Amino acid sequence: MKAQSLPFIRRAASEIFQSLLVSCWFMFLTFPIMVIKVNPLERTIDWQWMRLVWIGLAVFPLSFVWRWLMKRKEHGGGQDGEDSWQKRLGEKIRADRKIYTALLAILAVFVAAFPFMFSSYQTQIMISALMYVMLGLGLNIVVGLAGLLDLGYVAFYAVGAYSYALLNHHFGLGFWPALPLGAGLAAVCGILLGFPVLRLRGDYLAIVTLGFGEIIRLVLENWNAFSFGPSGIAGISRPWFFGADLSLGQHTVFLYFIVLILVGFTILVVNRLRNSRIGRAWIALREDEVACQAMGIDKTRTKLTAFALGATWAGFVGCVFAAKTTFINPASFTFMESAIILSIVVLGGMGSIIGVIVGAMVLILLPEYLRAFSEYRMLVFGASMVLIMVFRPQGIIVGVRQHYRFGRKESTEEQGERDAASA
Amino acid sequence: MLKVKNLHTYYGGIHALKSVSFDLPEGEIVTLIGANGAGKSTALMSISGIVPPRYGEITFLGRPIHQMSPDRIFALGIVQVPEGRRIFPLLTVTENLDMGAYLRNDRKGIAQDIDYIFSLFPRLAERRHQMGGTLSGGEQQMLAISRGLMSRPKLLLLDEPSLGLAPVLVQLIFATIEKINRENKTTIFLVEQNANMALRIAHRGYVMESGVITLEDTAANLLNSEKVKQAYLGL
């Protein structure tokens, strides 16, 4: 009896000891922000020792849960079960067209009714979330499919926004003609950036694109004669709607539908691209450049296409952004934006369309709805990002490409024919 | 068919090919044998334009190609099957084959060629929807050669197809190379370390040592040459 219980006690003791260590470590880490409270009026420091105790007490049980989750992940048991459960659900939904169309219809109705069900504030948030969906899908072409790490994506977004703002300011050009123009200009910038960086990969490419993003921002900030500098451009017109004089609320609803249609268009195009030959060429190029060259794939053109197409979408969203806020300045196009868009792609799941959508919703909506936590909002946000990456390193939704392909020979060939027809 | 004259190729400051010349007559299998680092693969890379030569001349069917980009050389009908297979691990077998036909648009012809390849390598037909990365080494080599064939090349450049394969598979691969040459009249330039096997199926052979061609003859003569026997056949 004693011999049996001894190892158990020893293990329990070591677990408790580990948790104690973790709580001590956390108490130490959070000491400066939780305990020391400076009172600037009386020039005194309040030592809030009770908080330290609370932290210790809260972390102690949590560390058990954490270790248990990590262990479960390592053994793969929980993960596998979860995956197969998700897969089964996914397959069931996909296999049963009735359920699939029903779900799609419910989603469509909800999305269409959204601006009428919720307040203008909620609609505004949803518009920016949808804008980030587009940005994420655009960057997904460059990063997820072609495997070119682009840290300066925001530059193309800025090009789109400033195209519309400047064309509107100087020539009174409306939203609709400016939309393709802004996208086109962004695409041109994509090609311009693409040329010098074609030989680079990975880290080097990331640094150059990072520099490009900063250059665009600095030019906009300092070239007063061109971009009005840090004071920005105000009074950009809202989208024209058959000459109707819309109120602010109606404008928001209208903009919501514009963005919604653009998102639908983006999903359609990205989906087609991904299953086309050029999409496969991107994936192939990401995997092996030499093999691609040996297959007669023009490396230059394929990479430039990826850059240009990715930039096009940033240009679209830039125009929408300018139309939404009616005021833009360089402060909206900092590296932080690029980082968020990249996080959307990585967190959501590289190469997966649904993943990017979910990623954008999580990353843009979470900070908004976490406002209840006030100053801890960004802390919770950061923690949830860390958690997602620890437990789902492949992203929230893992690339769906694999699921599609079995027994798809026919459609692949059809695809090839269509490509041939278009080429 | 392909003439290489006084070719010099550099990797940065390293002089890898030092005035190399050889001929590939149409319809033949020509092999280039030599030790590690002799410059065999570099010769292939120079022909296919992936590592362009610095000096010298390469003419293919009378046209100079040494200044063309890899995709234009490919379009002329010169296809390289790179060393170490280099198939696309995240694409399926069929998709890998389709990448080989990247410049072709005739759907029927592509389907026909895929059928031909599946008859050549029945193993690939069994695994047509499997990811390239999940194939065994031998299957990957089959796929790499097949992918090269998908563009109906006039000249096929094979870089070490026996690398890391079991003897049985080497036999199979080499038999198939012979068959491809016989059935389609494809000219084949075979770079190999396995000199014995390569010389058995080739018509002509070249021996390369540190960037220089040191011997050239018919394959049969090379097989019997004392020098080759000692240096490369281990007899």
PDB file of N, CA, C and O in Angstrom, chain B residues 57-120:
ATOM      1  N   GLU B  57      29.815  28.713 -76.095  1.00  0.00           N
ATOM      2  CA  GLU B  57      28.678  28.716 -76.996  1.00  0.00           C
ATOM      3  C   GLU B  57      27.901  27.423 -76.827  1.00  0.00           C
ATOM      4  O   GLU B  57      28.487  26.350 -76.697  1.00  0.00           O
ATOM      5  N   ILE B  58      26.560  27.537 -76.807  1.00  0.00           N
ATOM      6  CA  ILE B  58      25.720  26.340 -76.852  1.00  0.00           C
ATOM      7  C   ILE B  58      24.750  26.550 -78.001  1.00  0.00           C
ATOM      8  O   ILE B  58      24.047  27.568 -78.038  1.00  0.00           O
ATOM      9  N   THR B  59      24.728  25.635 -78.947  1.00  0.00           N
ATOM     10  CA  THR B  59      23.742  25.755 -80.024  1.00  0.00           C
ATOM     11  C   THR B  59      22.841  24.544 -80.001  1.00  0.00           C
ATOM     12  O   THR B  59      23.282  23.415 -79.806  1.00  0.00           O
ATOM     13  N   PHE B  60      21.549  24.796 -80.173  1.00  0.00           N
ATOM     14  CA  PHE B  60      20.550  23.735 -80.179  1.00  0.00           C
ATOM     15  C   PHE B  60      19.817  23.824 -81.508  1.00  0.00           C
ATOM     16  O   PHE B  60      19.213  24.859 -81.811  1.00  0.00           O
ATOM     17  N   LEU B  61      19.905  22.782 -82.333  1.00  0.00           N
ATOM     18  CA  LEU B  61      19.315  22.766 -83.666  1.00  0.00           C
ATOM     19  C   LEU B  61      19.734  24.015 -84.451  1.00  0.00           C
ATOM     20  O   LEU B  61      18.921  24.683 -85.079  1.00  0.00           O
ATOM     21  N   GLY B  62      21.018  24.360 -84.310  1.00  0.00           N
ATOM     22  CA  GLY B  62      21.553  25.480 -85.060  1.00  0.00           C
ATOM     23  C   GLY B  62      21.335  26.860 -84.445  1.00  0.00           C
ATOM     24  O   GLY B  62      21.838  27.843 -84.938  1.00  0.00           O
ATOM     25  N   ARG B  63      20.575  26.914 -83.331  1.00  0.00           N
ATOM     26  CA  ARG B  63      20.322  28.223 -82.707  1.00  0.00           C
ATOM     27  C   ARG B  63      21.163  28.389 -81.461  1.00  0.00           C
ATOM     28  O   ARG B  63      21.203  27.505 -80.620  1.00  0.00           O
ATOM     29  N   PRO B  64      21.823  29.539 -81.311  1.00  0.00           N
ATOM     30  CA  PRO B  64      22.563  29.765 -80.067  1.00  0.00           C
ATOM     31  C   PRO B  64      21.590  29.962 -78.909  1.00  0.00           C
ATOM     32  O   PRO B  64      20.640  30.747 -79.016  1.00  0.00           O
ATOM     33  N   ILE B  65      21.787  29.253 -77.817  1.00  0.00           N
ATOM     34  CA  ILE B  65      20.838  29.355 -76.700  1.00  0.00           C
ATOM     35  C   ILE B  65      21.518  29.795 -75.414  1.00  0.00           C
ATOM     36  O   ILE B  65      20.857  29.944 -74.385  1.00  0.00           O
ATOM     37  N   HIS B  66      22.834  30.030 -75.447  1.00  0.00           N
ATOM     38  CA  HIS B  66      23.520  30.258 -74.170  1.00  0.00           C
ATOM     39  C   HIS B  66      23.170  31.583 -73.499  1.00  0.00           C
ATOM     40  O   HIS B  66      23.573  31.828 -72.379  1.00  0.00           O
ATOM     41  N   GLN B  67      22.435  32.458 -74.195  1.00  0.00           N
ATOM     42  CA  GLN B  67      22.054  33.704 -73.514  1.00  0.00           C
ATOM     43  C   GLN B  67      20.558  33.774 -73.239  1.00  0.00           C
ATOM     44  O   GLN B  67      20.049  34.796 -72.811  1.00  0.00           O
ATOM     45  N   MET B  68      19.868  32.677 -73.475  1.00  0.00           N
ATOM     46  CA  MET B  68      18.419  32.693 -73.272  1.00  0.00           C
ATOM     47  C   MET B  68      18.060  32.438 -71.811  1.00  0.00           C
ATOM     48  O   MET B  68      18.843  31.858 -71.057  1.00  0.00           O
ATOM     49  N   SER B  69      16.832  32.849 -71.424  1.00  0.00           N
ATOM     50  CA  SER B  69      16.367  32.581 -70.060  1.00  0.00           C
ATOM     51  C   SER B  69      15.866  31.132 -69.997  1.00  0.00           C
ATOM     52  O   SER B  69      15.511  30.558 -71.021  1.00  0.00           O
ATOM     53  N   PRO B  70      15.849  30.547 -68.790  1.00  0.00           N
ATOM     54  CA  PRO B  70      15.477  29.126 -68.666  1.00  0.00           C
ATOM     55  C   PRO B  70      14.140  28.790 -69.293  1.00  0.00           C
ATOM     56  O   PRO B  70      13.991  27.733 -69.907  1.00  0.00           O
ATOM     57  N   ASP B  71      13.155  29.693 -69.172  1.00  0.00           N
ATOM     58  CA  ASP B  71      11.841  29.328 -69.693  1.00  0.00           C
ATOM     59  C   ASP B  71      11.829  29.321 -71.218  1.00  0.00           C
ATOM     60  O   ASP B  71      11.103  28.562 -71.837  1.00  0.00           O
ATOM     61  N   ARG B  72      12.675  30.160 -71.856  1.00  0.00           N
ATOM     62  CA  ARG B  72      12.729  30.147 -73.322  1.00  0.00           C
ATOM     63  C   ARG B  72      13.456  28.896 -73.803  1.00  0.00           C
ATOM     64  O   ARG B  72      13.062  28.298 -74.813  1.00  0.00           O
ATOM     65  N   ILE B  73      14.497  28.516 -73.099  1.00  0.00           N
ATOM     66  CA  ILE B  73      15.218  27.286 -73.469  1.00  0.00           C
ATOM     67  C   ILE B  73      14.277  26.093 -73.339  1.00  0.00           C
ATOM     68  O   ILE B  73      14.225  25.221 -74.196  1.00  0.00           O
ATOM     69  N   PHE B  74      13.491  26.105 -72.272  1.00  0.00           N
ATOM     70  CA  PHE B  74      12.510  25.037 -72.045  1.00  0.00           C
ATOM     71  C   PHE B  74      11.522  24.983 -73.209  1.00  0.00           C
ATOM     72  O   PHE B  74      11.189  23.907 -73.702  1.00  0.00           O
ATOM     73  N   ALA B  75      11.087  26.169 -73.644  1.00  0.00           N
ATOM     74  CA  ALA B  75      10.098  26.227 -74.717  1.00  0.00           C
ATOM     75  C   ALA B  75      10.653  25.645 -76.018  1.00  0.00           C
ATOM     76  O   ALA B  75       9.895  25.176 -76.860  1.00  0.00           O
ATOM     77  N   LEU B  76      11.971  25.672 -76.188  1.00  0.00           N
ATOM     78  CA  LEU B  76      12.572  25.092 -77.395  1.00  0.00           C
ATOM     79  C   LEU B  76      12.563  23.566 -77.343  1.00  0.00           C
ATOM     80  O   LEU B  76      12.801  22.914 -78.362  1.00  0.00           O
ATOM     81  N   GLY B  77      12.345  22.993 -76.166  1.00  0.00           N
ATOM     82  CA  GLY B  77      12.261  21.541 -76.066  1.00  0.00           C
ATOM     83  C   GLY B  77      13.403  20.908 -75.288  1.00  0.00           C
ATOM     84  O   GLY B  77      13.658  19.722 -75.424  1.00  0.00           O
ATOM     85  N   ILE B  78      14.108  21.717 -74.485  1.00  0.00           N
ATOM     86  CA  ILE B  78      15.168  21.150 -73.647  1.00  0.00           C
ATOM     87  C   ILE B  78      14.652  21.126 -72.219  1.00  0.00           C
ATOM     88  O   ILE B  78      14.343  22.167 -71.638  1.00  0.00           O
ATOM     89  N   VAL B  79      14.524  19.940 -71.648  1.00  0.00           N
ATOM     90  CA  VAL B  79      13.952  19.834 -70.316  1.00  0.00           C
ATOM     91  C   VAL B  79      14.939  19.163 -69.373  1.00  0.00           C
ATOM     92  O   VAL B  79      15.517  18.129 -69.695  1.00  0.00           O
ATOM     93  N   GLN B  80      15.117  19.781 -68.227  1.00  0.00           N
ATOM     94  CA  GLN B  80      16.035  19.218 -67.240  1.00  0.00           C
ATOM     95  C   GLN B  80      15.255  18.546 -66.114  1.00  0.00           C
ATOM     96  O   GLN B  80      14.276  19.110 -65.614  1.00  0.00           O
ATOM     97  N   VAL B  81      15.659  17.355 -65.756  1.00  0.00           N
ATOM     98  CA  VAL B  81      15.122  16.698 -64.552  1.00  0.00           C
ATOM     99  C   VAL B  81      16.200  16.868 -63.493  1.00  0.00           C
ATOM    100  O   VAL B  81      17.224  16.207 -63.519  1.00  0.00           O
ATOM    101  N   PRO B  82      15.980  17.809 -62.558  1.00  0.00           N
ATOM    102  CA  PRO B  82      17.079  18.193 -61.676  1.00  0.00           C
ATOM    103  C   PRO B  82      17.480  17.108 -60.694  1.00  0.00           C
ATOM    104  O   PRO B  82      16.732  16.173 -60.424  1.00  0.00           O
ATOM    105  N   GLU B  83      18.689  17.254 -60.193  1.00  0.00           N
ATOM    106  CA  GLU B  83      19.235  16.306 -59.239  1.00  0.00           C
ATOM    107  C   GLU B  83      18.406  16.335 -57.954  1.00  0.00           C
ATOM    108  O   GLU B  83      17.903  17.374 -57.541  1.00  0.00           O
ATOM    109  N   GLY B  84      18.290  15.178 -57.322  1.00  0.00           N
ATOM    110  CA  GLY B  84      17.546  15.122 -56.062  1.00  0.00           C
ATOM    111  C   GLY B  84      16.052  15.263 -56.283  1.00  0.00           C
ATOM    112  O   GLY B  84      15.316  15.655 -55.389  1.00  0.00           O
ATOM    113  N   ARG B  85      15.601  14.966 -57.485  1.00  0.00           N
ATOM    114  CA  ARG B  85      14.187  14.842 -57.838  1.00  0.00           C
ATOM    115  C   ARG B  85      13.413  16.139 -57.814  1.00  0.00           C
ATOM    116  O   ARG B  85      12.775  16.490 -58.788  1.00  0.00           O
ATOM    117  N   ARG B  86      13.421  16.839 -56.688  1.00  0.00           N
ATOM    118  CA  ARG B  86      12.780  18.150 -56.627  1.00  0.00           C
ATOM    119  C   ARG B  86      11.360  18.172 -57.184  1.00  0.00           C
ATOM    120  O   ARG B  86      11.007  19.031 -57.976  1.00  0.00           O
ATOM    121  N   ILE B  87      10.557  17.217 -56.774  1.00  0.00           N
ATOM    122  CA  ILE B  87       9.148  17.288 -57.144  1.00  0.00           C
ATOM    123  C   ILE B  87       8.479  18.246 -56.164  1.00  0.00           C
ATOM    124  O   ILE B  87       9.074  18.634 -55.166  1.00  0.00           O
ATOM    125  N   PHE B  88       7.237  18.630 -56.446  1.00  0.00           N
ATOM    126  CA  PHE B  88       6.542  19.575 -55.568  1.00  0.00           C
ATOM    127  C   PHE B  88       5.784  18.783 -54.503  1.00  0.00           C
ATOM    128  O   PHE B  88       4.784  18.144 -54.807  1.00  0.00           O
ATOM    129  N   PRO B  89       6.238  18.820 -53.258  1.00  0.00           N
ATOM    130  CA  PRO B  89       5.670  17.924 -52.244  1.00  0.00           C
ATOM    131  C   PRO B  89       4.204  18.208 -51.914  1.00  0.00           C
ATOM    132  O   PRO B  89       3.492  17.303 -51.519  1.00  0.00           O
ATOM    133  N   LEU B  90       3.754  19.453 -52.083  1.00  0.00           N
ATOM    134  CA  LEU B  90       2.379  19.761 -51.683  1.00  0.00           C
ATOM    135  C   LEU B  90       1.395  19.716 -52.842  1.00  0.00           C
ATOM    136  O   LEU B  90       0.234  20.070 -52.700  1.00  0.00           O
ATOM    137  N   LEU B  91       1.862  19.280 -54.007  1.00  0.00           N
ATOM    138  CA  LEU B  91       0.950  19.076 -55.129  1.00  0.00           C
ATOM    139  C   LEU B  91       0.793  17.567 -55.332  1.00  0.00           C
ATOM    140  O   LEU B  91       1.710  16.806 -55.036  1.00  0.00           O
ATOM    141  N   THR B  92      -0.382  17.160 -55.841  1.00  0.00           N
ATOM    142  CA  THR B  92      -0.579  15.733 -56.061  1.00  0.00           C
ATOM    143  C   THR B  92       0.233  15.281 -57.272  1.00  0.00           C
ATOM    144  O   THR B  92       0.771  16.101 -58.010  1.00  0.00           O
ATOM    145  N   VAL B  93       0.270  13.958 -57.465  1.00  0.00           N
ATOM    146  CA  VAL B  93       1.023  13.398 -58.591  1.00  0.00           C
ATOM    147  C   VAL B  93       0.522  14.001 -59.901  1.00  0.00           C
ATOM    148  O   VAL B  93       1.300  14.484 -60.729  1.00  0.00           O
ATOM    149  N   THR B  94      -0.815  13.999 -60.079  1.00  0.00           N
ATOM    150  CA  THR B  94      -1.373  14.541 -61.321  1.00  0.00           C
ATOM    151  C   THR B  94      -1.035  16.019 -61.469  1.00  0.00           C
ATOM    152  O   THR B  94      -0.713  16.484 -62.563  1.00  0.00           O
ATOM    153  N   GLU B  95      -1.111  16.745 -60.356  1.00  0.00           N
ATOM    154  CA  GLU B  95      -0.811  18.177 -60.432  1.00  0.00           C
ATOM    155  C   GLU B  95       0.661  18.422 -60.754  1.00  0.00           C
ATOM    156  O   GLU B  95       1.000  19.352 -61.491  1.00  0.00           O
ATOM    157  N   ASN B  96       1.529  17.571 -60.204  1.00  0.00           N
ATOM    158  CA  ASN B  96       2.941  17.663 -60.546  1.00  0.00           C
ATOM    159  C   ASN B  96       3.132  17.473 -62.043  1.00  0.00           C
ATOM    160  O   ASN B  96       3.869  18.225 -62.688  1.00  0.00           O
ATOM    161  N   LEU B  97       2.433  16.469 -62.595  1.00  0.00           N
ATOM    162  CA  LEU B  97       2.548  16.223 -64.031  1.00  0.00           C
ATOM    163  C   LEU B  97       2.022  17.414 -64.814  1.00  0.00           C
ATOM    164  O   LEU B  97       2.593  17.809 -65.831  1.00  0.00           O
ATOM    165  N   ASP B  98       0.946  18.001 -64.310  1.00  0.00           N
ATOM    166  CA  ASP B  98       0.366  19.149 -64.989  1.00  0.00           C
ATOM    167  C   ASP B  98       1.334  20.334 -64.994  1.00  0.00           C
ATOM    168  O   ASP B  98       1.393  21.098 -65.953  1.00  0.00           O
ATOM    169  N   MET B  99       2.117  20.477 -63.923  1.00  0.00           N
ATOM    170  CA  MET B  99       3.111  21.545 -63.901  1.00  0.00           C
ATOM    171  C   MET B  99       4.151  21.325 -64.994  1.00  0.00           C
ATOM    172  O   MET B  99       4.694  22.270 -65.554  1.00  0.00           O
ATOM    173  N   GLY B 100       4.428  20.054 -65.301  1.00  0.00           N
ATOM    174  CA  GLY B 100       5.373  19.753 -66.368  1.00  0.00           C
ATOM    175  C   GLY B 100       4.865  20.226 -67.718  1.00  0.00           C
ATOM    176  O   GLY B 100       5.646  20.544 -68.606  1.00  0.00           O
ATOM    177  N   ALA B 101       3.541  20.277 -67.843  1.00  0.00           N
ATOM    178  CA  ALA B 101       2.947  20.723 -69.098  1.00  0.00           C
ATOM    179  C   ALA B 101       2.540  22.190 -69.008  1.00  0.00           C
ATOM    180  O   ALA B 101       1.591  22.621 -69.651  1.00  0.00           O
ATOM    181  N   TYR B 102       3.280  22.941 -68.211  1.00  0.00           N
ATOM    182  CA  TYR B 102       2.889  24.330 -67.910  1.00  0.00           C
ATOM    183  C   TYR B 102       2.709  25.175 -69.165  1.00  0.00           C
ATOM    184  O   TYR B 102       1.833  26.020 -69.237  1.00  0.00           O
ATOM    185  N   LEU B 103       3.550  24.947 -70.171  1.00  0.00           N
ATOM    186  CA  LEU B 103       3.496  25.795 -71.366  1.00  0.00           C
ATOM    187  C   LEU B 103       2.550  25.246 -72.427  1.00  0.00           C
ATOM    188  O   LEU B 103       2.377  25.835 -73.474  1.00  0.00           O
ATOM    189  N   ARG B 104       1.951  24.092 -72.134  1.00  0.00           N
ATOM    190  CA  ARG B 104       1.058  23.496 -73.137  1.00  0.00           C
ATOM    191  C   ARG B 104      -0.386  23.823 -72.806  1.00  0.00           C
ATOM    192  O   ARG B 104      -0.768  23.939 -71.660  1.00  0.00           O
ATOM    193  N   ASN B 105      -1.187  23.941 -73.858  1.00  0.00           N
ATOM    194  CA  ASN B 105      -2.588  24.242 -73.622  1.00  0.00           C
ATOM    195  C   ASN B 105      -3.535  23.218 -74.227  1.00  0.00           C
ATOM    196  O   ASN B 105      -4.737  23.369 -74.133  1.00  0.00           O
ATOM    197  N   ASP B 106      -2.985  22.190 -74.885  1.00  0.00           N
ATOM    198  CA  ASP B 106      -3.861  21.206 -75.513  1.00  0.00           C
ATOM    199  C   ASP B 106      -4.272  20.156 -74.499  1.00  0.00           C
ATOM    200  O   ASP B 106      -3.501  19.284 -74.132  1.00  0.00           O
ATOM    201  N   ARG B 107      -5.523  20.283 -74.078  1.00  0.00           N
ATOM    202  CA  ARG B 107      -6.008  19.445 -72.993  1.00  0.00           C
ATOM    203  C   ARG B 107      -5.968  17.965 -73.354  1.00  0.00           C
ATOM    204  O   ARG B 107      -5.588  17.122 -72.546  1.00  0.00           O
ATOM    205  N   LYS B 108      -6.352  17.666 -74.606  1.00  0.00           N
ATOM    206  CA  LYS B 108      -6.400  16.259 -75.014  1.00  0.00           C
ATOM    207  C   LYS B 108      -5.012  15.647 -75.012  1.00  0.00           C
ATOM    208  O   LYS B 108      -4.803  14.543 -74.528  1.00  0.00           O
ATOM    209  N   GLY B 109      -4.064  16.391 -75.585  1.00  0.00           N
ATOM    210  CA  GLY B 109      -2.687  15.911 -75.647  1.00  0.00           C
ATOM    211  C   GLY B 109      -2.137  15.662 -74.257  1.00  0.00           C
ATOM    212  O   GLY B 109      -1.465  14.656 -74.004  1.00  0.00           O
ATOM    213  N   ILE B 110      -2.455  16.573 -73.330  1.00  0.00           N
ATOM    214  CA  ILE B 110      -1.953  16.419 -71.963  1.00  0.00           C
ATOM    215  C   ILE B 110      -2.522  15.146 -71.346  1.00  0.00           C
ATOM    216  O   ILE B 110      -1.803  14.351 -70.741  1.00  0.00           O
ATOM    217  N   ALA B 111      -3.842  14.938 -71.532  1.00  0.00           N
ATOM    218  CA  ALA B 111      -4.483  13.743 -70.973  1.00  0.00           C
ATOM    219  C   ALA B 111      -3.855  12.475 -71.559  1.00  0.00           C
ATOM    220  O   ALA B 111      -3.588  11.509 -70.836  1.00  0.00           O
ATOM    221  N   GLN B 112      -3.586  12.524 -72.882  1.00  0.00           N
ATOM    222  CA  GLN B 112      -2.953  11.383 -73.538  1.00  0.00           C
ATOM    223  C   GLN B 112      -1.581  11.092 -72.929  1.00  0.00           C
ATOM    224  O   GLN B 112      -1.239   9.953 -72.644  1.00  0.00           O
ATOM    225  N   ASP B 113      -0.817  12.187 -72.748  1.00  0.00           N
ATOM    226  CA  ASP B 113       0.529  12.013 -72.222  1.00  0.00           C
ATOM    227  C   ASP B 113       0.500  11.492 -70.797  1.00  0.00           C
ATOM    228  O   ASP B 113       1.357  10.705 -70.399  1.00  0.00           O
ATOM    229  N   ILE B 114      -0.488  11.948 -70.026  1.00  0.00           N
ATOM    230  CA  ILE B 114      -0.594  11.442 -68.653  1.00  0.00           C
ATOM    231  C   ILE B 114      -0.874   9.937 -68.698  1.00  0.00           C
ATOM    232  O   ILE B 114      -0.279   9.158 -67.950  1.00  0.00           O
ATOM    233  N   ASP B 115      -1.744   9.525 -69.631  1.00  0.00           N
ATOM    234  CA  ASP B 115      -2.024   8.086 -69.769  1.00  0.00           C
ATOM    235  C   ASP B 115      -0.762   7.325 -70.155  1.00  0.00           C
ATOM    236  O   ASP B 115      -0.484   6.246 -69.640  1.00  0.00           O
ATOM    237  N   TYR B 116       0.006   7.886 -71.090  1.00  0.00           N
ATOM    238  CA  TYR B 116       1.249   7.248 -71.523  1.00  0.00           C
ATOM    239  C   TYR B 116       2.185   7.077 -70.328  1.00  0.00           C
ATOM    240  O   TYR B 116       2.781   6.008 -70.135  1.00  0.00           O
ATOM    241  N   ILE B 117       2.261   8.141 -69.498  1.00  0.00           N
ATOM    242  CA  ILE B 117       3.164   8.077 -68.349  1.00  0.00           C
ATOM    243  C   ILE B 117       2.695   7.040 -67.342  1.00  0.00           C
ATOM    244  O   ILE B 117       3.495   6.305 -66.761  1.00  0.00           O
ATOM    245  N   PHE B 118       1.369   6.951 -67.180  1.00  0.00           N
ATOM    246  CA  PHE B 118       0.852   5.956 -66.242  1.00  0.00           C
ATOM    247  C   PHE B 118       1.100   4.542 -66.767  1.00  0.00           C
ATOM    248  O   PHE B 118       1.217   3.595 -65.991  1.00  0.00           O
ATOM    249  N   SER B 119       1.178   4.395 -68.110  1.00  0.00           N
ATOM    250  CA  SER B 119       1.503   3.072 -68.645  1.00  0.00           C
ATOM    251  C   SER B 119       2.995   2.781 -68.461  1.00  0.00           C
ATOM    252  O   SER B 119       3.406   1.642 -68.267  1.00  0.00           O
ATOM    253  N   LEU B 120       3.801   3.854 -68.515  1.00  0.00           N
ATOM    254  CA  LEU B 120       5.240   3.720 -68.307  1.00  0.00           C
ATOM    255  C   LEU B 120       5.539   3.364 -66.851  1.00  0.00           C
ATOM    256  O   LEU B 120       6.372   2.518 -66.544  1.00  0.00           O
TER     257      LEU B 120
END
